Coordinates of C-alpha atoms (C1' of nucleotides) in Angstrom, one line a residue:
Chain A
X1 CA -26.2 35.4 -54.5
X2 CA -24.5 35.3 -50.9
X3 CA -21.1 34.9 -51.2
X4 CA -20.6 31.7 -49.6
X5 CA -23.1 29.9 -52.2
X6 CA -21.2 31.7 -54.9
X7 CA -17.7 30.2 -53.6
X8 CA -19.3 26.5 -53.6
X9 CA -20.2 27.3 -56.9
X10 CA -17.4 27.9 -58.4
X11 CA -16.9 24.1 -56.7
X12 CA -13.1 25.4 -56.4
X13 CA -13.3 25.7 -52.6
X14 CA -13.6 23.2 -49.9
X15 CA -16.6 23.4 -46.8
X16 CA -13.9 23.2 -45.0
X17 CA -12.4 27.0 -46.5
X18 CA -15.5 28.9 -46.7
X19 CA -16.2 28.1 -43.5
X20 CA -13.2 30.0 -42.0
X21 CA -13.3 32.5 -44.7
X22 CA -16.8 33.4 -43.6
X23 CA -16.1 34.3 -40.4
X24 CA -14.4 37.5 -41.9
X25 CA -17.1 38.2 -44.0
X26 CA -19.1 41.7 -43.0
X27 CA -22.5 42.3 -45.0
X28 CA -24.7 45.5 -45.3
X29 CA -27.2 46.7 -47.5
X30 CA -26.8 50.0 -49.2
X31 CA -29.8 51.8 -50.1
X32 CA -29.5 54.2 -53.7
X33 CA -26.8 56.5 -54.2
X34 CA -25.0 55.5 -51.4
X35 CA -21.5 55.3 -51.5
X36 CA -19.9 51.6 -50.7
X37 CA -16.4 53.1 -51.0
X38 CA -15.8 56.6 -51.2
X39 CA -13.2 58.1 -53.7
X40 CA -9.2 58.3 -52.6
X41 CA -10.1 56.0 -49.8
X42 CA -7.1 53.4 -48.8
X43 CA -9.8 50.7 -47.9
X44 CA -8.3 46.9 -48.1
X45 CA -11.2 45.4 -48.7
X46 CA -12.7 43.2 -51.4
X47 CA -16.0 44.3 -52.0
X48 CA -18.6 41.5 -53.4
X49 CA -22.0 42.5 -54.8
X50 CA -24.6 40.0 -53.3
X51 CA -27.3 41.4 -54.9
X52 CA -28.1 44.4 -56.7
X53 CA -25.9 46.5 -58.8
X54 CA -23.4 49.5 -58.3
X55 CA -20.7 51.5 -59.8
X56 CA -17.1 52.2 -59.9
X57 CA -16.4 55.7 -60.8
X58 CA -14.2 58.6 -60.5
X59 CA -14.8 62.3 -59.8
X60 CA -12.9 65.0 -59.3
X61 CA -14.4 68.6 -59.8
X62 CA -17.5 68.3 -62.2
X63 CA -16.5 65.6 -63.8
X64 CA -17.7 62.1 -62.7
X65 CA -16.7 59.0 -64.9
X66 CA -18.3 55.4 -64.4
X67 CA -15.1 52.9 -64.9
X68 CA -17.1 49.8 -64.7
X69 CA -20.3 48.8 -63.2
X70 CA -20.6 46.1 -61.0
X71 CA -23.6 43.4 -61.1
X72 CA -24.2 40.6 -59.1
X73 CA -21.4 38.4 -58.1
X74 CA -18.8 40.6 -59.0
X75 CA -15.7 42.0 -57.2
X76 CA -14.5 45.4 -56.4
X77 CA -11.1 45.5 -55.9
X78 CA -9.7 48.8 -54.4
X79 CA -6.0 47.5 -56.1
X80 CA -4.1 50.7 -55.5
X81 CA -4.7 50.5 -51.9
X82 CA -4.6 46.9 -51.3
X83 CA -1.4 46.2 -53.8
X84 CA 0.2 49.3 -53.0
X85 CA -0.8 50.9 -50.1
X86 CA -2.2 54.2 -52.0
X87 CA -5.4 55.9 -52.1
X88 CA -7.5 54.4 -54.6
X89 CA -8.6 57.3 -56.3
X90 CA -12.4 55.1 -57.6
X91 CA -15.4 55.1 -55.4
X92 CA -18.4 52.5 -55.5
X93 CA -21.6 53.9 -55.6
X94 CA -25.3 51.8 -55.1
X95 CA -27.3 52.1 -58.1
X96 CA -29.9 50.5 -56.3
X97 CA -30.3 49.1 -52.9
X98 CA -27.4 46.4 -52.8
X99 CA -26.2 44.3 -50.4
X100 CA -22.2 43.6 -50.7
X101 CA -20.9 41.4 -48.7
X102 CA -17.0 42.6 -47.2
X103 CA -13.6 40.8 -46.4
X104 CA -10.7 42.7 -45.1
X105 CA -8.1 41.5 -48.1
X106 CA -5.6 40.8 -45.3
X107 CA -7.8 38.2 -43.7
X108 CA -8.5 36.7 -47.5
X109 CA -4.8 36.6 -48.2
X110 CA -4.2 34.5 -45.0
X111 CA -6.4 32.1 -45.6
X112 CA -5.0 31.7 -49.5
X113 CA -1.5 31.4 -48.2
X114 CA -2.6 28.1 -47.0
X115 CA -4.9 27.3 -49.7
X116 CA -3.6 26.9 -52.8
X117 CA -7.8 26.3 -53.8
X118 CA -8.5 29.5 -53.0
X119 CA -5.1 31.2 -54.4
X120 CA -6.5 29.6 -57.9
X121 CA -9.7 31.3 -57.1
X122 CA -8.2 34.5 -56.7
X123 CA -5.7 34.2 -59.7
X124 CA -9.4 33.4 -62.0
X125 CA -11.0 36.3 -60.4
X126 CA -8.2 38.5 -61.5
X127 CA -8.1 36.9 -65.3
X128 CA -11.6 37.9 -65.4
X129 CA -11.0 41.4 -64.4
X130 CA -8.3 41.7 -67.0
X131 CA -10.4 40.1 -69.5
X132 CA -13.1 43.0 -68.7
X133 CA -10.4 45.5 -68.7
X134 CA -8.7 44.6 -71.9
X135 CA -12.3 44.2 -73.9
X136 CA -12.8 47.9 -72.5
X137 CA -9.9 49.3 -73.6
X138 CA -10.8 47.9 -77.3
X139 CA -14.2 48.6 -77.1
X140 CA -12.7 52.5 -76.2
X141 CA -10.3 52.5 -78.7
X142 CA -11.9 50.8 -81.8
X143 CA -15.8 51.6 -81.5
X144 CA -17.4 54.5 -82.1
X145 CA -19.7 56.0 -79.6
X146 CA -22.4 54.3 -81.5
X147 CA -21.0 50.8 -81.9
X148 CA -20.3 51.1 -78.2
X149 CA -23.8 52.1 -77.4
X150 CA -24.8 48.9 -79.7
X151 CA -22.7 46.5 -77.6
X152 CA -23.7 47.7 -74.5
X153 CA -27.0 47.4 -75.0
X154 CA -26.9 44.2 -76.4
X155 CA -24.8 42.9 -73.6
X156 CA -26.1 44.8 -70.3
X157 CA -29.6 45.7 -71.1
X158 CA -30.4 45.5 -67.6
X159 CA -28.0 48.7 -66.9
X160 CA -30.0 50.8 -68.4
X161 CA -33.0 50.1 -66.3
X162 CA -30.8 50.9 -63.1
X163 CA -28.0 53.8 -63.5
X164 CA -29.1 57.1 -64.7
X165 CA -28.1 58.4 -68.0
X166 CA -25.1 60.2 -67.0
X167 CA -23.7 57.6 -65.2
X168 CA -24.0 55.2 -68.3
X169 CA -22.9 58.5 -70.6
X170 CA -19.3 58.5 -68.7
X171 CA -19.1 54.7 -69.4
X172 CA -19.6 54.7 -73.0
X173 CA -17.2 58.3 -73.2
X174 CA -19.8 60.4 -74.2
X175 CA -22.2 63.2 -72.7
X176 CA -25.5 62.5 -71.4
X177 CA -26.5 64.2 -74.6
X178 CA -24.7 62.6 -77.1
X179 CA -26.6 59.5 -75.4
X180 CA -29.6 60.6 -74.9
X181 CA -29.5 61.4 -78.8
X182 CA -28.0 57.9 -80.1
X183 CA -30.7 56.5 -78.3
X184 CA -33.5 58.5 -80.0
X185 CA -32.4 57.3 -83.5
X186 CA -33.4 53.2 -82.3
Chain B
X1 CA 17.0 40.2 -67.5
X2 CA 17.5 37.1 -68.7
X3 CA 13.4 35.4 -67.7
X4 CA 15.5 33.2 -65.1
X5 CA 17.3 35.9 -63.5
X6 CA 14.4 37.8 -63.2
X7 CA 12.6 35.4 -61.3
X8 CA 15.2 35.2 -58.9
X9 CA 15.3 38.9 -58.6
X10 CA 12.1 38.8 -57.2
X11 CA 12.8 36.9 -54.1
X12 CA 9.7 34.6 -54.6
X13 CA 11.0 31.5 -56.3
X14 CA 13.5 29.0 -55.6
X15 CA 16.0 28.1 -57.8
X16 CA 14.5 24.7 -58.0
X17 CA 11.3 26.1 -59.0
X18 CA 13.3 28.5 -61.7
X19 CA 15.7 25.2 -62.7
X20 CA 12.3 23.2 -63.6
X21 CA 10.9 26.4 -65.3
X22 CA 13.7 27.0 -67.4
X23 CA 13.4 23.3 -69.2
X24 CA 10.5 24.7 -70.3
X25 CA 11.6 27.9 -71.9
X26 CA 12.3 29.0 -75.7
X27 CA 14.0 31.9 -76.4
X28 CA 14.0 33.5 -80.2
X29 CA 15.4 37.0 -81.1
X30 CA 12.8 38.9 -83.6
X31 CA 14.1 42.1 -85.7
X32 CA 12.5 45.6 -85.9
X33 CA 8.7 45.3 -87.3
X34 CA 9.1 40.9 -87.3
X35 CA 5.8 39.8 -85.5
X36 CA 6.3 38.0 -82.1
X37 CA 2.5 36.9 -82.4
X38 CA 0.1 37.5 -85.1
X39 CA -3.4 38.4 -84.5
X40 CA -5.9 36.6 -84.5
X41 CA -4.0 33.7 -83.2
X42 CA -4.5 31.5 -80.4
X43 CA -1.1 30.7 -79.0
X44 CA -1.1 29.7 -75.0
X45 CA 2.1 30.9 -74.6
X46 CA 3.8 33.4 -72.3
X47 CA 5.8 36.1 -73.7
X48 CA 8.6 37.1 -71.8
X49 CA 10.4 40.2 -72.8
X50 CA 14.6 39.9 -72.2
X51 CA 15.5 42.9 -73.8
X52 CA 14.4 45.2 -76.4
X53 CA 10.6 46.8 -77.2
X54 CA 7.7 45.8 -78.6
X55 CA 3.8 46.7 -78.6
X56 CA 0.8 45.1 -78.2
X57 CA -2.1 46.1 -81.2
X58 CA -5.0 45.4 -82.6
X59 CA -5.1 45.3 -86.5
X60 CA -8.1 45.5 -89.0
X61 CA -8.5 47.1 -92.0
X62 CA -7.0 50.3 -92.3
X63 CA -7.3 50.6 -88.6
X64 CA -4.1 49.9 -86.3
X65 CA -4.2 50.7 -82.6
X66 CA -1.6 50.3 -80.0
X67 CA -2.9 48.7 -76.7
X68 CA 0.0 48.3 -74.9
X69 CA 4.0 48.7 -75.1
X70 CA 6.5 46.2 -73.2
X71 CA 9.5 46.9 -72.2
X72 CA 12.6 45.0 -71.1
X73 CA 10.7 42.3 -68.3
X74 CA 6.9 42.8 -69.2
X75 CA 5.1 40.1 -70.0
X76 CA 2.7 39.4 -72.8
X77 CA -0.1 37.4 -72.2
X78 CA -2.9 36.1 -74.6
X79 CA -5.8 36.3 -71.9
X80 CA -8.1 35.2 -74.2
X81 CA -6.4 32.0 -75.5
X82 CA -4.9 31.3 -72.5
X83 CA -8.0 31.4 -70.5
X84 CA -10.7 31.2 -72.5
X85 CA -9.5 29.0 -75.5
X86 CA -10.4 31.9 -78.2
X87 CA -8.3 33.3 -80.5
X88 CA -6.3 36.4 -79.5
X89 CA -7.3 39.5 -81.5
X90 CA -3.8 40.9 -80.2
X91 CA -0.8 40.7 -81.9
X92 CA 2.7 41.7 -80.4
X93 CA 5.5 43.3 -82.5
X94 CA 9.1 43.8 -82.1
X95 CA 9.5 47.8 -82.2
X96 CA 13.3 47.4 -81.7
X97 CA 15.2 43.9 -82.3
X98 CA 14.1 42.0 -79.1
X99 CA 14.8 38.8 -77.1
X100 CA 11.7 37.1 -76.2
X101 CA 11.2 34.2 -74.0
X102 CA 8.4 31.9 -74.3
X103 CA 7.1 29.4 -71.7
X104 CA 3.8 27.3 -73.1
X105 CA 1.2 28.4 -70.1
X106 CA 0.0 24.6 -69.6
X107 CA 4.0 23.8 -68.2
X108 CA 3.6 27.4 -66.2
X109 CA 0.6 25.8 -64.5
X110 CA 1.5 22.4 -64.0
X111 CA 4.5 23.9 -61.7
X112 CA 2.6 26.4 -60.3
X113 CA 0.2 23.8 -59.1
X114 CA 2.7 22.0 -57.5
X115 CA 4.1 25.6 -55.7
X116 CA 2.7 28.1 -53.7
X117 CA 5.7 30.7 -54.4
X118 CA 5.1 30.9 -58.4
X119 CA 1.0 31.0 -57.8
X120 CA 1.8 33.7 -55.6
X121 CA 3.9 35.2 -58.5
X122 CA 1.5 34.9 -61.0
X123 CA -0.6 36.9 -59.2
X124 CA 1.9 39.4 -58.5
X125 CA 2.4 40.0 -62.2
X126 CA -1.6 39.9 -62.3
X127 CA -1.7 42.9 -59.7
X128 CA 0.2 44.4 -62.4
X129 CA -1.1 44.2 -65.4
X130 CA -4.5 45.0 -63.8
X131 CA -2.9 48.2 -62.2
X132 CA -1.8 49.3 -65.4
X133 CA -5.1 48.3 -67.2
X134 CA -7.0 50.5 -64.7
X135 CA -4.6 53.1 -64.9
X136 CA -5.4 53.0 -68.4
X137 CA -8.2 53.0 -68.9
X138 CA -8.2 56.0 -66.3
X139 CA -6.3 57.8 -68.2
X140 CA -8.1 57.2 -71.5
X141 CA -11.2 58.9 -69.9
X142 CA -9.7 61.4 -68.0
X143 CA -6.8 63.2 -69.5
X144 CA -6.8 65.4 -73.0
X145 CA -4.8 64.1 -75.5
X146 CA -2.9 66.7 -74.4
X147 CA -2.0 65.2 -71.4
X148 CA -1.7 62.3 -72.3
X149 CA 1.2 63.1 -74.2
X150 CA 2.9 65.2 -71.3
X151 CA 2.1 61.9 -69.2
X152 CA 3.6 59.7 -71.6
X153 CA 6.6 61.9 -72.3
X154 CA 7.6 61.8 -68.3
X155 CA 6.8 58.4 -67.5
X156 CA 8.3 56.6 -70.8
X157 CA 10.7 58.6 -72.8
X158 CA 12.6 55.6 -74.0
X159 CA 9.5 54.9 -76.3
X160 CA 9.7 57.9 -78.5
X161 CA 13.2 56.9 -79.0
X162 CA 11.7 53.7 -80.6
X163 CA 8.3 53.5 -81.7
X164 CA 7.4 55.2 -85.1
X165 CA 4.7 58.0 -84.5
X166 CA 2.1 56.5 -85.5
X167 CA 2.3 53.6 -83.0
X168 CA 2.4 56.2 -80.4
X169 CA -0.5 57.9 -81.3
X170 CA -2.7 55.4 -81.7
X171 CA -1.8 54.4 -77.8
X172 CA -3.0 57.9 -77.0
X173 CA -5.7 57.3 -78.9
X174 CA -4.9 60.4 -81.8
X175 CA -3.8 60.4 -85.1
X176 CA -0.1 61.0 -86.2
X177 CA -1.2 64.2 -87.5
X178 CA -2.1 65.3 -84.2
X179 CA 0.4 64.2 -82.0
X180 CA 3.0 66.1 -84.5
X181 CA 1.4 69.5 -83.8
X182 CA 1.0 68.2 -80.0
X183 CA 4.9 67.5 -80.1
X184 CA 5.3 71.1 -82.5
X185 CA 4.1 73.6 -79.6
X186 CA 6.9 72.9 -77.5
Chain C
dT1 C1' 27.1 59.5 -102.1
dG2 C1' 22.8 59.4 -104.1
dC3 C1' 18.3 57.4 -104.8
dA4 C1' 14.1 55.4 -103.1
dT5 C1' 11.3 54.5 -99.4
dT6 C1' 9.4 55.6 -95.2
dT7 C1' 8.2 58.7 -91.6
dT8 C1' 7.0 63.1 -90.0
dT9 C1' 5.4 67.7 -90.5
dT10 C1' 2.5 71.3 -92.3
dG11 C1' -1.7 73.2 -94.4
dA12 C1' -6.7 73.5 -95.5
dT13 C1' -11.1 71.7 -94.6
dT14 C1' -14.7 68.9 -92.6
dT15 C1' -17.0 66.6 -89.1
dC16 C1' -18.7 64.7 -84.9
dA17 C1' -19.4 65.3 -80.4
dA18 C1' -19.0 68.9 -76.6
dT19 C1' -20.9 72.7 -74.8
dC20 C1' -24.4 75.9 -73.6
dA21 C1' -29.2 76.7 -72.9
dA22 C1' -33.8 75.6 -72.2
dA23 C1' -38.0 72.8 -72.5
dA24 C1' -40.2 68.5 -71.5
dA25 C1' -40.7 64.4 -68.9
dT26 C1' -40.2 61.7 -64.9
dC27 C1' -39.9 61.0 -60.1
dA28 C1' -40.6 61.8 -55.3
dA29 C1' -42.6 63.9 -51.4
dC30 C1' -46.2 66.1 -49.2
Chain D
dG1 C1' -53.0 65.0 -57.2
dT2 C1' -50.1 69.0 -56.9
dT3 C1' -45.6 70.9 -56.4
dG4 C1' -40.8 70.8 -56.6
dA5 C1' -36.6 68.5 -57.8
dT6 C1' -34.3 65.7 -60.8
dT7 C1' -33.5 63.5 -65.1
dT8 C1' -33.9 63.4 -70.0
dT9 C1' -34.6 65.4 -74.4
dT10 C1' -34.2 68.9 -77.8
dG11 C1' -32.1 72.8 -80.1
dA12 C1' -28.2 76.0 -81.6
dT13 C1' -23.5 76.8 -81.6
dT14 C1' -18.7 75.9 -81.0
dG15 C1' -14.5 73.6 -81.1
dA16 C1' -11.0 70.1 -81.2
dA17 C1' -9.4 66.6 -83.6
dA18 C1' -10.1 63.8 -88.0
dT19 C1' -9.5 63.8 -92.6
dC20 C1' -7.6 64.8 -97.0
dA21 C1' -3.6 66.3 -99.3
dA22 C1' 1.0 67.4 -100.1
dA23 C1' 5.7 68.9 -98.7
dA24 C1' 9.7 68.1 -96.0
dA25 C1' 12.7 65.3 -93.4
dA26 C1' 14.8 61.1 -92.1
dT27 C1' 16.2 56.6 -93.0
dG28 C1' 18.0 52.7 -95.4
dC29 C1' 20.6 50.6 -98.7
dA30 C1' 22.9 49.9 -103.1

DNA sequence: TGCATTTTTTGATTTCAATCAAAAATCAAC
DNA sequence: GTTGATTTTTGATTGAAATCAAAAAATGCA
């Protein structure tokens, strides 16, 4: 959805604000395997997925680890570089052709300074990114590879139609293997 | 730090703001192993820690698995009671005897409504807890348990000093038995 | 101080997933 | 449609940590 619609929607914010904040608002499309943000960048942006779906990894020699993946109307949020002015050591990658709509986090933050709207928007954006992180972090520490497999299939069946195996592998913390051989036994 | 003086410390809130906060606030000191909040719970509150250590599990069965540990000025928060009016599967326990200082989140909001400075707080402590969930997580899939250890031993020292074993290792995501022989070789 | 309880360490064995390797299947380009 | 590249599956082996079990050490408290 384009992320002016998706800001109405969430009925928190006024005509009024996404008209100014659209004026920051860059799009482009990203065809497969592209890379929307490359790994130990220091971009400030915020990074919203208009349509299609990528990923948020990190690699560093052969390994290559999917953190989260990113669907439609959701945020990536480069938070070592925008919060504290480091290289954010995760890269987003297209898993698909994807258009992502970007704001310059500096431009966002001026605009919220005199919204208190949109400063309520952000603060729910970031509850439901530490709600995601949190479940992960259980779902890592208490399931098995297997129950993990389970959930994730049950709750982002569409994933698997778009990011190769490895990708999703990384995600669950398992080889491409391993998967490949959960998935055999139904 | 005394909740109050901590706020002030951080530049961002007035001490009218902090005056109105601190109506609001409840302070009770728990002993060494005395739950702050049980699991499975669904308090709204904010946990402030003043002084002391405590950790942040998840219980079941046999299983027991450290999310998280708070030190002195961390905050605990019950994302999904708070925010999405579930119970918390998350309990917090006092490691150490510890001061904690509660504020319901329903009075939080009503005077962060009302000021820009404390929204803009909130979301600084946000920031936070979504840096150290990312790093986390990060770390969960990237480091040995190995190193894990050696990261834990540099950054927080202090929690070997009070945390029983066990605790630990289930933060690193080991068993007891294998953080001993970590801990053995040097 | 001495006893009981809890915590930590040490030892032996097992197990599950990683690794290494290669075949099969799928996809993409010509 | 054929070829080549990539992705997925299958197979054999290895290895690191879990598990099971018990001893040793530390802690608490009467």
């Amino acid at each position: 959805m384009d992320i002016i619609q998706y800001f109405k929607f969430q009925h928190l914010l006024t005509d009024d604000i996404t008209e100014r904040l659209s004026k920051f608002i860059h799009r482009k499309t990203y065809t497969k395997k592209e890379l929307i943000l490359p790994t130990d960048n220091n971009s400030k942006n915020i990074f919203f997925i208009e349509q299609g779906t990528a990923r948020v990894f990190y690699a560093k020699k052969d390994k290559d680890v999917t953190l989260y993946f990113l669907q439609e109307n959701k945020i990536g949020l480069p938070v070592d570089s925008i919060f504290y002015n480091q290289v954010c050591k995760f890269g987003i990658e297209a898993l698909t052709e994807t258009r992502v709509a970007t704001i310059a986090y500096e431009h966002w933050a001026t605009v919220a300074k005199e919204n208190i709207g949109l400063l309520q928007f952000s603060q729910q954006l970031m509850v439901e990114y530490i709600k995601n992180a949190t479940d992960r972090i259980y779902h890592l520490k208490f399931q098995t590879p297997k129950e993990r497999y389970d959930t994730m299939v049950s709750e982002f069946p569409s994933i698997f139609l778009q990011a190769p195996l490895g990708s999703i592998a990384s995600y669950l913390g398992i080889t491409q293997e391993t998967l490949s051989r959960l998935r055999a036994k139904k």
